[in-house]
Protein backbone atom coordinates (compact mmCIF):
# COMPACT_ATOMS: atom_id res chain seq x y z
CA UNK A 1 0.00 0.00 0.00
CA UNK A 2 1.43 3.33 -1.06
CA UNK A 3 -0.12 6.71 -1.66
CA UNK A 4 2.18 8.60 -4.09
CA UNK A 5 0.72 12.09 -3.49
CA UNK A 6 1.04 11.67 0.28
CA UNK A 7 4.55 10.22 0.00
CA UNK A 8 5.60 13.14 -2.18
CA UNK A 9 4.56 15.52 0.61
CA UNK A 10 6.47 13.47 3.17
CA UNK A 11 9.60 13.63 1.02
CA UNK A 12 9.31 17.38 0.46
CA UNK A 13 8.57 18.32 4.06
CA UNK A 14 10.09 15.58 6.21
CA UNK A 15 13.23 14.34 4.42
CA UNK A 16 15.56 15.26 7.32
CA UNK A 17 13.31 13.18 9.61
CA UNK A 18 13.23 10.31 7.12
CA UNK A 19 17.04 10.49 7.00
CA UNK A 20 17.27 10.42 10.80
CA UNK A 21 19.03 13.78 11.15
CA UNK A 22 16.07 15.66 12.66
CA UNK A 23 13.66 14.37 15.34
CA UNK A 24 10.37 15.58 13.86
CA UNK A 25 8.58 17.60 11.21
CA UNK A 26 5.18 19.24 11.27
CA UNK A 27 3.13 19.22 8.07
CA UNK A 28 -0.15 21.04 7.48
CA UNK A 29 -2.44 19.16 5.09
CA UNK A 30 -5.76 20.25 3.68
CA UNK A 31 -8.69 18.07 4.69
CA UNK A 32 -10.12 18.53 1.21
CA UNK A 33 -7.03 16.86 -0.29
CA UNK A 34 -6.60 14.19 2.41
CA UNK A 35 -10.00 13.68 4.11
CA UNK A 36 -8.92 10.29 5.46
CA UNK A 37 -5.56 11.48 6.81
CA UNK A 38 -5.90 9.98 10.31
CA UNK A 39 -6.49 6.52 8.80
CA UNK A 40 -3.71 7.04 6.25
CA UNK A 41 -1.27 8.15 8.96
CA UNK A 42 -2.22 5.03 10.93
CA UNK A 43 -1.54 2.77 7.95
CA UNK A 44 1.85 4.37 7.35
CA UNK A 45 2.72 4.14 11.04
CA UNK A 46 1.94 0.41 11.04
CA UNK A 47 4.08 -0.01 7.93
CA UNK A 48 7.03 2.16 9.08
CA UNK A 49 7.12 1.64 12.86
CA UNK A 50 9.71 -1.15 12.49
CA UNK A 51 11.91 1.34 10.66
CA UNK A 52 11.63 3.85 13.49
CA UNK A 53 9.15 6.32 11.98
CA UNK A 54 5.73 7.36 13.31
CA UNK A 55 3.04 9.65 11.87
CA UNK A 56 0.42 11.19 14.11
CA UNK A 57 -2.31 13.75 13.50
CA UNK A 58 -1.80 16.05 16.47
CA UNK A 59 -4.36 18.72 15.65
CA UNK A 60 -7.16 19.51 13.25
CA UNK A 61 -9.40 22.41 12.46
CA UNK A 62 -12.22 22.84 10.00
CA UNK A 63 -9.95 22.84 6.93
CA UNK A 64 -6.57 21.38 7.96
CA UNK A 65 -4.79 18.58 9.75
CA UNK A 66 -1.42 19.01 11.46
CA UNK A 67 0.64 15.86 11.00
CA UNK A 68 3.67 15.17 13.17
CA UNK A 69 6.19 12.92 11.42
CA UNK A 70 8.78 11.78 13.94
CA UNK A 71 11.41 9.32 14.97
CA UNK A 72 10.53 8.37 18.56
CA UNK A 73 14.09 7.53 19.58
CA UNK A 74 15.42 10.88 18.33
CA UNK A 75 12.49 12.82 19.76
CA UNK A 76 12.80 11.19 23.17
CA UNK A 77 16.54 11.86 23.18
CA UNK A 78 15.89 15.47 22.21
CA UNK A 79 13.25 16.03 24.90
CA UNK A 80 15.65 14.58 27.48
CA UNK A 81 18.39 17.14 26.80
CA UNK A 82 18.80 19.30 29.93
CA UNK A 83 18.42 22.65 28.10
CA UNK A 84 15.29 21.39 26.30
CA UNK A 85 13.77 20.02 29.53
CA UNK A 86 14.43 23.33 31.28
CA UNK A 87 12.80 25.21 28.42
CA UNK A 88 9.80 22.87 28.35
CA UNK A 89 9.30 23.34 32.10
CA UNK A 90 9.28 27.08 31.50
CA UNK A 91 6.25 26.54 29.25
CA UNK A 92 4.41 24.31 31.70
CA UNK A 93 5.56 20.85 30.57
CA UNK A 94 5.89 19.09 33.91
CA UNK A 95 5.56 15.49 32.69
CA UNK A 96 8.59 13.30 32.87
CA UNK A 97 7.89 11.19 29.79
CA UNK A 98 7.95 12.21 26.15
CA UNK A 99 4.42 10.83 25.83
CA UNK A 100 3.30 13.29 28.54
CA UNK A 101 4.95 16.12 26.61
CA UNK A 102 3.22 15.12 23.36
CA UNK A 103 -0.12 14.89 25.15
CA UNK A 104 0.25 18.42 26.53
CA UNK A 105 1.42 19.73 23.16
CA UNK A 106 -1.70 18.29 21.51
CA UNK A 107 -3.89 19.89 24.19
CA UNK A 108 -2.20 23.24 23.68
CA UNK A 109 -2.60 23.00 19.90
CA UNK A 110 -6.31 22.26 20.32
CA UNK A 111 -6.85 25.18 22.70
CA UNK A 112 -8.06 28.49 21.37
CA UNK A 113 -5.93 31.61 21.49
CA UNK A 114 -2.72 31.02 19.56
CA UNK A 115 -0.10 28.57 18.48
CA UNK A 116 2.28 27.03 21.04
CA UNK A 117 5.63 28.04 19.53
CA UNK A 118 7.49 25.76 21.90
CA UNK A 119 6.66 23.12 19.30
CA UNK A 120 10.01 24.16 17.85
CA UNK A 121 11.67 22.22 20.66
CA UNK A 122 9.98 19.05 19.39
CA UNK A 123 11.13 19.86 15.85
CA UNK A 124 14.77 20.18 16.87
CA UNK A 125 15.12 23.97 17.07
CA UNK A 126 17.67 25.25 19.58
CA UNK A 127 16.04 26.21 22.91
CA UNK A 128 17.59 29.67 22.90
CA UNK A 129 16.16 30.39 19.43
CA UNK A 130 12.70 29.27 20.59
CA UNK A 131 12.95 31.49 23.68
CA UNK A 132 14.16 34.50 21.68
CA UNK A 133 11.40 34.03 19.08
CA UNK A 134 8.83 34.10 21.85
CA UNK A 135 10.42 37.16 23.43
CA UNK A 136 11.35 35.23 26.57
CA UNK A 137 15.02 36.21 26.22
CA UNK A 138 16.64 39.06 24.29
CA UNK A 139 18.02 38.29 20.88
CA UNK A 140 18.17 39.69 17.38
CA UNK A 141 17.18 37.49 14.45
CA UNK A 142 20.28 36.84 12.33
CA UNK A 143 18.48 35.10 9.46
CA UNK A 144 15.53 32.83 8.63
CA UNK A 145 15.75 29.31 7.33
CA UNK A 146 13.99 26.27 8.72
CA UNK A 147 13.44 28.48 11.77
CA UNK A 148 14.38 32.01 12.83
CA UNK A 149 17.99 31.94 13.99
CA UNK A 150 18.99 34.23 16.83
CA UNK A 151 22.13 32.47 18.08
CA UNK A 152 24.73 30.01 16.76
CA UNK A 153 24.45 31.18 13.16
CA UNK A 154 27.16 28.91 11.71
CA UNK A 155 25.71 25.77 13.32
CA UNK A 156 22.27 26.68 11.96
CA UNK A 157 23.67 27.22 8.46
CA UNK A 158 25.38 23.82 8.62
CA UNK A 159 22.13 22.14 9.70
CA UNK A 160 20.06 23.94 7.06
CA UNK A 161 22.53 22.80 4.39
CA UNK A 162 22.28 19.22 5.68
CA UNK A 163 18.46 19.41 5.62
CA UNK A 164 18.56 20.71 2.04
CA UNK A 165 20.86 17.85 0.98
CA UNK A 166 18.45 15.37 2.58
CA UNK A 167 15.54 16.81 0.64
CA UNK A 168 17.47 16.81 -2.64
CA UNK A 169 18.73 13.25 -2.24
CA UNK A 170 15.38 11.85 -1.14
CA UNK A 171 13.45 13.76 -3.81
CA UNK A 172 15.76 12.38 -6.48
CA UNK A 173 15.36 8.82 -5.18
CA UNK A 174 11.59 9.25 -4.88
CA UNK A 175 11.33 10.56 -8.45
CA UNK A 176 13.33 7.54 -9.62
CA UNK A 177 10.63 5.26 -8.17
CA UNK A 178 11.57 4.60 -4.54
CA UNK A 179 8.79 4.57 -1.95
CA UNK A 180 9.12 6.19 1.48
CA UNK A 181 9.59 2.73 2.98
CA UNK A 182 12.48 2.10 0.57
CA UNK A 183 13.95 5.55 1.27
CA UNK A 184 14.26 4.62 4.94
CA UNK A 185 16.58 1.78 3.93
CA UNK A 186 18.94 3.89 1.80
CA UNK A 187 22.38 4.77 3.08
CA UNK A 188 22.77 8.47 3.67
CA UNK A 189 24.59 10.08 0.73
CA UNK A 190 25.78 12.98 2.88
CA UNK A 191 27.65 13.48 6.11
CA UNK A 192 25.99 14.92 9.20
XYZ file of N, CA, C and O in Angstrom:
768
model
N 0.837 -1.170 0.000
C 0.000 0.000 0.000
C 0.888 1.242 0.000
O 1.712 1.423 0.872
N 0.765 2.036 -1.044
C 1.434 3.330 -1.062
C 0.465 4.372 -1.602
O -0.463 4.045 -2.332
N 0.702 5.582 -1.232
C -0.118 6.712 -1.660
C 0.875 7.746 -2.202
O 1.426 8.541 -1.434
N 1.128 7.755 -3.525
C 2.184 8.600 -4.088
C 2.060 10.094 -3.756
O 3.073 10.740 -3.454
N 0.864 10.660 -3.786
C 0.722 12.088 -3.489
C 1.119 12.376 -2.039
O 1.805 13.369 -1.752
N 0.705 11.517 -1.133
C 1.045 11.674 0.278
C 2.539 11.483 0.483
O 3.189 12.259 1.194
N 3.117 10.480 -0.149
C 4.547 10.225 -0.003
C 5.372 11.381 -0.553
O 6.407 11.725 0.001
N 4.901 11.986 -1.625
C 5.598 13.140 -2.183
C 5.665 14.270 -1.156
O 6.709 14.929 -0.992
N 4.590 14.490 -0.437
C 4.559 15.521 0.608
C 5.519 15.158 1.736
O 6.241 16.017 2.243
N 5.540 13.895 2.121
C 6.472 13.470 3.170
C 7.913 13.736 2.748
O 8.725 14.223 3.541
N 8.237 13.420 1.506
C 9.598 13.628 1.015
C 9.945 15.117 1.004
O 11.025 15.516 1.441
N 9.024 15.940 0.551
C 9.307 17.382 0.457
C 9.421 18.053 1.825
O 10.227 18.958 2.000
N 8.640 17.609 2.785
C 8.573 18.321 4.060
C 9.202 17.586 5.242
O 9.332 18.194 6.311
N 9.558 16.330 5.071
C 10.092 15.582 6.214
C 11.348 14.780 5.882
O 11.723 13.899 6.641
N 12.019 15.102 4.789
C 13.225 14.343 4.421
C 14.267 14.273 5.530
O 14.834 13.196 5.766
N 14.565 15.385 6.246
C 15.557 15.263 7.324
C 15.120 14.290 8.421
O 15.961 13.648 9.054
N 13.817 14.155 8.629
C 13.314 13.181 9.605
C 13.456 11.775 9.024
O 13.910 10.856 9.716
N 13.090 11.614 7.766
C 13.235 10.305 7.119
C 14.689 9.853 7.170
O 14.976 8.677 7.388
N 15.609 10.807 6.999
C 17.040 10.494 7.005
C 17.590 10.272 8.407
O 18.717 9.801 8.550
N 16.822 10.618 9.429
C 17.272 10.415 10.800
C 18.211 11.493 11.305
O 18.960 11.259 12.253
N 18.163 12.689 10.696
C 19.029 13.781 11.153
C 18.237 14.880 11.865
O 18.819 15.868 12.306
N 16.943 14.704 11.988
C 16.069 15.660 12.660
C 14.993 14.840 13.379
O 14.511 13.844 12.830
N 14.595 15.221 14.600
C 13.660 14.373 15.339
C 12.232 14.372 14.811
O 11.545 13.351 14.901
N 11.778 15.500 14.257
C 10.370 15.580 13.864
C 10.152 16.688 12.846
O 10.955 17.615 12.730
N 9.038 16.570 12.145
C 8.584 17.599 11.212
C 7.081 17.746 11.386
O 6.381 16.778 11.697
N 6.598 18.945 11.180
C 5.181 19.243 11.274
C 4.695 19.640 9.889
O 5.275 20.533 9.271
N 3.648 18.978 9.414
C 3.127 19.221 8.074
C 1.644 19.554 8.173
O 0.877 18.817 8.790
N 1.257 20.656 7.554
C -0.149 21.039 7.484
C -0.716 20.509 6.174
O -0.166 20.768 5.102
N -1.805 19.753 6.276
C -2.439 19.156 5.092
C -3.907 19.544 5.045
O -4.593 19.517 6.068
N -4.368 19.864 3.851
C -5.765 20.246 3.681
C -6.665 19.027 3.775
O -6.410 18.000 3.148
N -7.729 19.160 4.556
C -8.695 18.069 4.691
C -9.343 17.737 3.352
O -9.650 16.582 3.086
N -9.521 18.747 2.523
C -10.125 18.528 1.211
C -9.259 17.589 0.367
O -9.774 16.741 -0.349
N -7.929 17.715 0.473
C -7.030 16.865 -0.293
C -6.844 15.486 0.357
O -6.702 14.491 -0.340
N -6.837 15.443 1.681
C -6.603 14.193 2.410
C -7.672 14.006 3.490
O -7.374 14.043 4.689
N -8.926 13.782 3.107
C -9.997 13.676 4.105
C -9.814 12.499 5.063
O -10.282 12.547 6.191
N -9.120 11.475 4.635
C -8.916 10.285 5.464
C -7.514 10.260 6.082
O -6.961 9.189 6.335
N -6.932 11.429 6.328
C -5.555 11.482 6.813
C -5.323 10.696 8.103
O -4.321 9.985 8.192
N -6.187 10.773 9.110
C -5.901 9.982 10.314
C -5.744 8.481 10.010
O -4.828 7.837 10.523
N -6.603 7.942 9.161
C -6.493 6.521 8.802
C -5.218 6.275 7.992
O -4.508 5.282 8.207
N -4.910 7.180 7.074
C -3.713 7.042 6.245
C -2.449 7.112 7.114
O -1.526 6.302 6.944
N -2.415 8.049 8.045
C -1.273 8.148 8.958
C -1.134 6.868 9.780
O -0.017 6.386 10.009
N -2.256 6.293 10.191
C -2.222 5.029 10.934
C -1.665 3.889 10.108
O -0.865 3.084 10.592
N -2.065 3.822 8.842
C -1.544 2.773 7.951
C -0.040 2.922 7.763
O 0.700 1.933 7.821
N 0.416 4.148 7.535
C 1.851 4.368 7.350
C 2.620 4.092 8.641
O 3.727 3.551 8.598
N 2.053 4.432 9.783
C 2.723 4.141 11.042
C 2.880 2.634 11.219
O 3.951 2.160 11.607
N 1.830 1.881 10.925
C 1.939 0.415 11.040
C 3.018 -0.125 10.099
O 3.769 -1.025 10.458
N 3.113 0.451 8.920
C 4.081 -0.012 7.925
C 5.516 0.412 8.287
O 6.457 -0.333 8.032
N 5.688 1.601 8.890
C 7.025 2.162 9.079
C 7.545 2.106 10.509
O 8.702 2.444 10.762
N 6.711 1.685 11.451
C 7.119 1.637 12.860
C 8.401 0.822 13.052
O 9.295 1.224 13.796
N 8.506 -0.304 12.367
C 9.709 -1.152 12.491
C 10.966 -0.430 12.032
O 12.074 -0.768 12.430
N 10.771 0.574 11.180
C 11.907 1.341 10.660
C 12.134 2.615 11.469
O 12.934 3.456 11.091
N 11.397 2.749 12.580
C 11.627 3.852 13.493
C 10.951 5.159 13.138
O 11.408 6.231 13.563
N 9.847 5.103 12.386
C 9.150 6.325 11.985
C 7.674 6.227 12.351
O 7.040 5.205 12.100
N 7.141 7.300 12.952
C 5.726 7.362 13.305
C 5.106 8.610 12.698
O 5.768 9.642 12.557
N 3.821 8.522 12.380
C 3.045 9.648 11.873
C 1.817 9.770 12.741
O 1.123 8.780 12.984
N 1.547 10.988 13.199
C 0.417 11.194 14.108
C -0.244 12.540 13.823
O 0.433 13.566 13.789
N -1.558 12.502 13.609
C -2.307 13.752 13.503
C -2.394 14.303 14.918
O -2.941 13.662 15.810
N -1.824 15.502 15.109
C -1.801 16.054 16.467
C -2.776 17.211 16.639
O -2.978 17.672 17.764
N -3.383 17.646 15.547
C -4.365 18.723 15.647
C -5.145 18.782 14.336
O -4.643 18.380 13.288
N -6.384 19.269 14.447
C -7.165 19.508 13.245
C -8.117 20.659 13.488
O -8.524 20.923 14.604
N -8.403 21.351 12.417
C -9.397 22.409 12.463
C -10.386 22.112 11.333
O -10.375 21.025 10.757
N -11.198 23.063 11.011
C -12.222 22.844 9.998
C -11.634 22.461 8.640
O -12.187 21.615 7.944
N -10.489 23.057 8.276
C -9.948 22.837 6.930
C -8.613 22.119 6.862
O -8.182 21.725 5.785
N -7.918 21.948 7.991
C -6.572 21.382 7.963
C -6.340 20.347 9.057
O -6.979 20.381 10.102
N -5.373 19.480 8.765
C -4.792 18.578 9.750
C -3.352 19.033 9.980
O -2.695 19.487 9.042
N -2.842 18.874 11.193
C -1.418 19.006 11.456
C -0.887 17.609 11.734
O -1.342 16.939 12.667
N 0.060 17.203 10.900
C 0.643 15.865 10.999
C 2.059 15.976 11.549
O 2.884 16.710 11.006
N 2.326 15.251 12.625
C 3.671 15.169 13.172
C 4.305 13.888 12.636
O 3.770 12.791 12.832
N 5.407 14.049 11.930
C 6.191 12.919 11.424
C 7.432 12.888 12.299
O 8.159 13.884 12.369
N 7.664 11.774 12.992
C 8.777 11.778 13.938
C 9.413 10.410 14.115
O 8.845 9.374 13.811
N 10.643 10.495 14.587
C 11.411 9.316 14.967
C 11.422 9.293 16.490
O 12.070 10.131 17.123
N 10.659 8.377 17.104
C 10.527 8.374 18.563
C 11.857 8.381 19.306
O 12.017 9.145 20.263
N 12.815 7.581 18.863
C 14.093 7.526 19.584
C 14.789 8.883 19.564
O 15.323 9.327 20.592
N 14.788 9.549 18.419
C 15.417 10.876 18.330
C 14.631 11.926 19.111
O 15.214 12.791 19.764
N 13.316 11.851 19.040
C 12.493 12.818 19.757
C 12.658 12.657 21.264
O 12.813 13.628 21.993
N 12.659 11.419 21.734
C 12.797 11.187 23.174
C 14.172 11.660 23.656
O 14.301 12.246 24.732
N 15.190 11.389 22.836
C 16.536 11.861 23.185
C 16.552 13.385 23.246
O 17.106 13.969 24.171
N 15.941 14.010 22.274
C 15.888 15.470 22.212
C 15.179 16.052 23.435
O 15.655 16.993 24.058
N 14.019 15.503 23.770
C 13.248 16.031 24.896
C 13.918 15.770 26.241
O 13.543 16.369 27.244
N 14.916 14.890 26.250
C 15.650 14.585 27.483
C 16.866 15.481 27.684
O 17.471 15.466 28.757
N 17.235 16.249 26.662
C 18.387 17.141 26.804
C 18.094 18.160 27.909
O 17.000 18.728 27.958
N 19.046 18.399 28.808
C 18.797 19.303 29.929
C 18.281 20.687 29.517
O 17.327 21.193 30.132
N 18.863 21.303 28.511
C 18.416 22.647 28.105
C 16.992 22.608 27.555
O 16.205 23.532 27.777
N 16.645 21.528 26.854
C 15.292 21.389 26.303
C 14.301 21.156 27.441
O 13.227 21.761 27.475
N 14.661 20.286 28.391
C 13.771 20.019 29.535
C 13.521 21.304 30.339
O 12.403 21.581 30.737
N 14.571 22.072 30.552
C 14.426 23.334 31.283
C 13.480 24.271 30.542
O 12.598 24.886 31.144
N 13.652 24.350 29.239
C 12.803 25.212 28.419
C 11.352 24.715 28.435
O 10.425 25.509 28.578
N 11.152 23.423 28.313
C 9.799 22.869 28.349
C 9.119 23.160 29.686
O 7.938 23.507 29.723
N 9.859 23.018 30.779
C 9.297 23.336 32.099
C 8.860 24.796 32.165
O 7.832 25.112 32.752
N 9.611 25.647 31.532
C 9.284 27.076 31.496
C 7.915 27.310 30.852
O 7.226 28.266 31.167
N 7.528 26.425 29.937
C 6.248 26.542 29.246
C 5.181 25.613 29.820
O 4.168 25.370 29.178
N 5.434 25.079 31.018
C 4.410 24.307 31.701
C 4.428 22.809 31.458
O 3.518 22.104 31.866
N 5.455 22.291 30.824
C 5.557 20.855 30.570
C 6.217 20.207 31.774
O 7.426 20.208 31.917
N 5.388 19.664 32.659
C 5.893 19.087 33.906
C 6.070 17.574 33.820
O 6.709 16.976 34.657
N 5.478 16.948 32.823
C 5.559 15.492 32.689
C 6.978 15.024 32.488
O 7.807 15.718 31.901
N 7.254 13.867 32.976
C 8.595 13.303 32.871
C 8.787 12.555 31.558
O 9.892 12.446 31.075
N 7.725 12.024 30.988
C 7.888 11.191 29.793
C 7.621 12.000 28.529
O 6.859 12.962 28.531
N 8.239 11.577 27.433
C 7.953 12.214 26.148
C 6.475 12.103 25.768
O 5.913 13.023 25.186
N 5.842 10.996 26.136
C 4.416 10.833 25.835
C 3.603 11.902 26.552
O 2.651 12.460 25.986
N 3.974 12.216 27.805
C 3.299 13.293 28.538
C 3.476 14.626 27.821
O 2.539 15.423 27.727
N 4.678 14.871 27.328
C 4.949 16.121 26.607
C 4.123 16.208 25.334
O 3.553 17.262 25.026
N 4.029 15.110 24.586
C 3.216 15.117 23.363
C 1.742 15.320 23.680
O 1.043 16.036 22.955
N 1.277 14.722 24.752
C -0.124 14.888 25.149
C -0.421 16.349 25.458
O -1.434 16.899 25.004
N 0.460 17.002 26.212
C 0.252 18.418 26.532
C 0.358 19.282 25.278
O -0.433 20.203 25.090
N 1.294 18.975 24.406
C 1.420 19.732 23.158
C 0.130 19.637 22.350
O -0.370 20.645 21.846
N -0.441 18.452 22.245
C -1.698 18.290 21.512
C -2.816 19.095 22.168
O -3.608 19.726 21.476
N -2.873 19.091 23.489
C -3.888 19.890 24.191
C -3.708 21.376 23.909
O -4.670 22.090 23.681
N -2.463 21.824 23.924
C -2.196 23.244 23.682
C -2.501 23.626 22.242
O -2.958 24.733 21.975
N -2.254 22.731 21.298
C -2.600 23.001 19.903
C -4.112 23.094 19.722
O -4.590 23.894 18.922
N -4.845 22.281 20.447
C -6.307 22.260 20.315
C -6.968 23.449 21.001
O -8.090 23.815 20.652
N -6.268 24.045 21.955
C -6.846 25.175 22.699
C -6.935 26.406 21.804
O -6.148 26.587 20.883
N -7.899 27.227 22.097
C -8.061 28.495 21.370
C -7.018 29.496 21.865
O -6.502 29.397 22.953
N -6.731 30.484 21.032
C -5.925 31.606 21.492
C -4.469 31.594 21.094
O -3.650 32.202 21.757
N -4.094 30.925 20.022
C -2.716 31.023 19.561
C -2.055 29.685 19.365
O -2.587 28.636 19.710
N -0.879 29.757 18.812
C -0.104 28.570 18.475
C 1.030 28.416 19.484
O 1.754 29.376 19.748
N 1.210 27.235 20.056
C 2.282 27.033 21.036
C 3.649 26.914 20.349
O 4.040 25.854 19.879
N 4.369 28.017 20.277
C 5.628 28.036 19.534
C 6.724 27.180 20.144
O 7.734 26.927 19.498
N 6.508 26.690 21.347
C 7.490 25.757 21.903
C 7.522 24.450 21.123
O 8.391 23.614 21.337
N 6.622 24.296 20.175
C 6.660 23.123 19.302
C 8.010 23.026 18.594
O 8.456 21.944 18.233
N 8.679 24.174 18.441
C 10.012 24.164 17.845
C 10.987 23.260 18.585
O 11.888 22.676 17.974
N 10.800 23.119 19.887
C 11.668 22.217 20.657
C 11.493 20.776 20.195
O 12.458 20.007 20.132
N 10.269 20.393 19.868
C 9.978 19.046 19.389
C 10.559 18.832 17.986
O 10.899 17.723 17.608
N 10.654 19.929 17.233
C 11.126 19.862 15.850
C 12.639 19.984 15.734
O 13.184 19.949 14.638
N 13.315 20.136 16.874
C 14.773 20.176 16.869
C 15.377 21.564 16.868
O 16.585 21.708 16.709
N 14.578 22.607 17.040
C 15.119 23.967 17.068
C 15.879 24.171 18.377
O 15.486 23.651 19.429
N 16.931 24.971 18.349
C 17.673 25.248 19.583
C 16.793 25.971 20.609
O 16.047 26.887 20.257
N 16.877 25.583 21.879
C 16.039 26.214 22.910
C 16.178 27.732 22.957
O 15.187 28.444 23.093
N 17.412 28.230 22.804
C 17.587 29.675 22.895
C 16.920 30.404 21.722
O 16.427 31.522 21.876
N 16.858 29.778 20.552
C 16.155 30.394 19.426
C 14.646 30.398 19.665
O 13.952 31.364 19.328
N 14.134 29.331 20.260
C 12.705 29.271 20.590
C 12.363 30.358 21.609
O 11.381 31.088 21.453
N 13.197 30.487 22.638
C 12.948 31.494 23.677
C 13.047 32.910 23.115
O 12.231 33.770 23.444
N 14.017 33.166 22.264
C 14.165 34.504 21.675
C 12.991 34.810 20.748
O 12.474 35.929 20.748
N 12.545 33.822 19.976
C 11.403 34.026 19.081
C 10.162 34.428 19.871
O 9.388 35.282 19.456
N 9.993 33.807 21.028
C 8.828 34.096 21.853
C 9.009 35.335 22.722
O 8.100 35.703 23.464
N 10.171 35.962 22.633
C 10.417 37.159 23.432
C 10.734 36.867 24.885
O 10.713 37.761 25.722
N 11.038 35.628 25.192
C 11.354 35.232 26.568
C 12.765 35.634 26.965
O 13.054 35.787 28.146
N 13.657 35.736 25.979
C 15.021 36.210 26.220
C 15.360 37.192 25.098
O 14.792 37.108 24.001
N 16.280 38.111 25.354
C 16.637 39.061 24.293
C 17.468 38.378 23.210
O 18.253 37.476 23.484
N 17.252 38.808 22.004
C 18.018 38.288 20.877
C 17.554 38.932 19.593
O 16.374 39.273 19.460
N 18.483 39.100 18.680
C 18.170 39.690 17.381
C 18.238 38.589 16.330
O 19.213 37.830 16.274
N 17.215 38.507 15.490
C 17.178 37.485 14.448
C 18.300 37.742 13.450
O 18.398 38.815 12.869
N 19.155 36.736 13.269
C 20.281 36.841 12.334
C 19.854 36.512 10.908
O 20.299 37.131 9.969
N 19.015 35.484 10.760
C 18.477 35.103 9.458
C 17.380 34.069 9.657
O 17.223 33.514 10.744
N 16.617 33.812 8.596
C 15.535 32.828 8.630
C 15.870 31.688 7.686
O 16.369 31.910 6.591
N 15.580 30.503 8.133
C 15.751 29.306 7.325
C 14.639 28.350 7.715
O 13.462 28.670 7.600
N 14.998 27.205 8.233
C 13.991 26.267 8.716
C 13.328 26.814 9.981
O 12.260 26.368 10.358
N 13.984 27.727 10.649
C 13.437 28.477 11.774
C 14.162 29.822 11.811
O 15.118 30.033 11.074
N 13.697 30.733 12.659
C 14.380 32.014 12.835
C 15.577 31.787 13.754
O 15.427 31.289 14.866
N 16.740 32.169 13.265
C 17.989 31.941 13.989
C 18.401 33.224 14.699
O 18.575 34.263 14.068
N 18.566 33.108 16.019
C 18.990 34.234 16.834
C 20.415 34.040 17.351
O 21.115 35.004 17.614
N 20.816 32.802 17.530
C 22.126 32.473 18.081
C 22.744 31.352 17.252
O 22.060 30.685 16.485
N 24.018 31.128 17.387
C 24.729 30.006 16.759
C 24.452 29.933 15.250
O 24.036 28.904 14.714
N 24.742 31.032 14.581
C 24.449 31.176 13.158
C 25.150 30.114 12.300
O 24.530 29.524 11.414
N 26.426 29.866 12.544
C 27.164 28.907 11.713
C 26.618 27.478 11.869
O 26.500 26.751 10.892
N 26.291 27.102 13.098
C 25.706 25.772 13.323
C 24.370 25.649 12.603
O 24.068 24.625 11.984
N 23.562 26.703 12.658
C 22.267 26.680 11.962
C 22.479 26.567 10.452
O 21.788 25.789 9.787
N 23.406 27.304 9.905
C 23.669 27.224 8.456
C 24.106 25.813 8.060
O 23.714 25.297 7.019
N 24.937 25.191 8.896
C 25.382 23.822 8.623
C 24.191 22.862 8.627
O 24.039 22.028 7.733
N 23.315 22.997 9.630
C 22.128 22.136 9.701
C 21.194 22.379 8.518
O 20.687 21.430 7.916
N 20.960 23.637 8.169
C 20.065 23.940 7.057
C 20.600 23.340 5.759
O 19.846 22.821 4.944
N 21.917 23.395 5.581
C 22.533 22.797 4.390
C 22.329 21.278 4.391
O 22.013 20.679 3.353
N 22.499 20.665 5.550
C 22.275 19.223 5.676
C 20.820 18.879 5.351
O 20.541 17.937 4.614
N 19.880 19.656 5.888
C 18.461 19.407 5.623
C 18.164 19.541 4.127
O 17.412 18.733 3.558
N 18.756 20.533 3.485
C 18.562 20.715 2.040
C 19.113 19.515 1.264
O 18.480 19.045 0.307
N 20.278 19.026 1.665
C 20.861 17.853 0.984
C 19.980 16.622 1.173
O 19.831 15.815 0.258
N 19.391 16.477 2.351
C 18.455 15.369 2.584
C 17.290 15.462 1.605
O 16.930 14.476 0.958
N 16.685 16.629 1.524
C 15.537 16.806 0.643
C 15.921 16.508 -0.815
O 15.194 15.810 -1.518
N 17.051 17.031 -1.259
C 17.473 16.814 -2.642
C 17.706 15.328 -2.932
O 17.240 14.806 -3.943
N 18.424 14.663 -2.034
C 18.729 13.245 -2.245
C 17.467 12.393 -2.204
O 17.275 11.503 -3.054
N 16.591 12.648 -1.258
C 15.378 11.852 -1.137
C 14.398 12.167 -2.261
O 13.713 11.272 -2.758
N 14.327 13.416 -2.685
C 13.451 13.763 -3.811
C 13.919 13.066 -5.078
O 13.105 12.525 -5.835
N 15.214 13.057 -5.298
C 15.758 12.379 -6.482
C 15.445 10.883 -6.451
O 15.009 10.297 -7.448
N 15.647 10.261 -5.300
C 15.359 8.824 -5.177
C 13.869 8.549 -5.332
O 13.467 7.573 -5.972
N 13.039 9.409 -4.762
C 11.588 9.250 -4.876
C 11.149 9.371 -6.334
O 10.364 8.566 -6.831
N 11.683 10.365 -7.034
C 11.330 10.558 -8.449
C 11.824 9.413 -9.324
O 11.269 9.159 -10.390
N 12.846 8.702 -8.847
C 13.329 7.541 -9.616
C 12.539 6.271 -9.297
O 12.835 5.207 -9.823
N 11.517 6.387 -8.409
C 10.631 5.256 -8.167
C 10.672 4.641 -6.783
O 9.931 3.704 -6.500
N 11.512 5.139 -5.899
C 11.572 4.599 -4.540
C 10.366 5.068 -3.727
O 9.909 6.193 -3.868
N 9.862 4.203 -2.872
C 8.788 4.565 -1.947
C 9.416 5.109 -0.668
O 10.621 4.961 -0.441
N 8.603 5.707 0.197
C 9.116 6.192 1.475
C 9.711 5.031 2.277
O 10.770 5.167 2.878
N 9.063 3.895 2.266
C 9.594 2.726 2.975
C 10.986 2.361 2.457
O 11.893 2.067 3.237
N 11.171 2.404 1.151
C 12.478 2.103 0.573
C 13.494 3.196 0.875
O 14.675 2.917 1.071
N 13.040 4.449 0.936
C 13.954 5.545 1.266
C 14.553 5.359 2.646
O 15.715 5.705 2.879
N 13.783 4.817 3.572
C 14.263 4.620 4.942
C 15.383 3.572 5.010
O 16.075 3.487 6.024
N 15.535 2.808 3.956
C 16.580 1.775 3.925
C 17.839 2.230 3.196
O 18.849 1.527 3.205
N 17.796 3.407 2.564
C 18.941 3.886 1.796
C 20.048 4.372 2.724
O 19.772 4.975 3.766
N 21.303 4.144 2.315
C 22.385 4.772 3.079
C 22.362 6.269 2.834
O 21.972 6.715 1.754
N 22.768 7.025 3.820
C 22.766 8.474 3.669
C 23.891 8.892 2.729
O 25.031 8.521 2.937
N 23.571 9.660 1.685
C 24.588 10.080 0.726
C 25.308 11.371 1.144
O 25.927 12.003 0.335
N 25.205 11.730 2.406
C 25.783 12.982 2.878
C 26.209 12.798 4.311
O 25.674 11.953 5.015
N 27.162 13.572 4.726
C 27.653 13.476 6.108
C 26.902 14.453 6.996
O 26.557 15.531 6.563
N 26.670 14.034 8.216
C 25.986 14.916 9.200
C 26.917 15.901 9.733
O 27.574 16.632 9.724
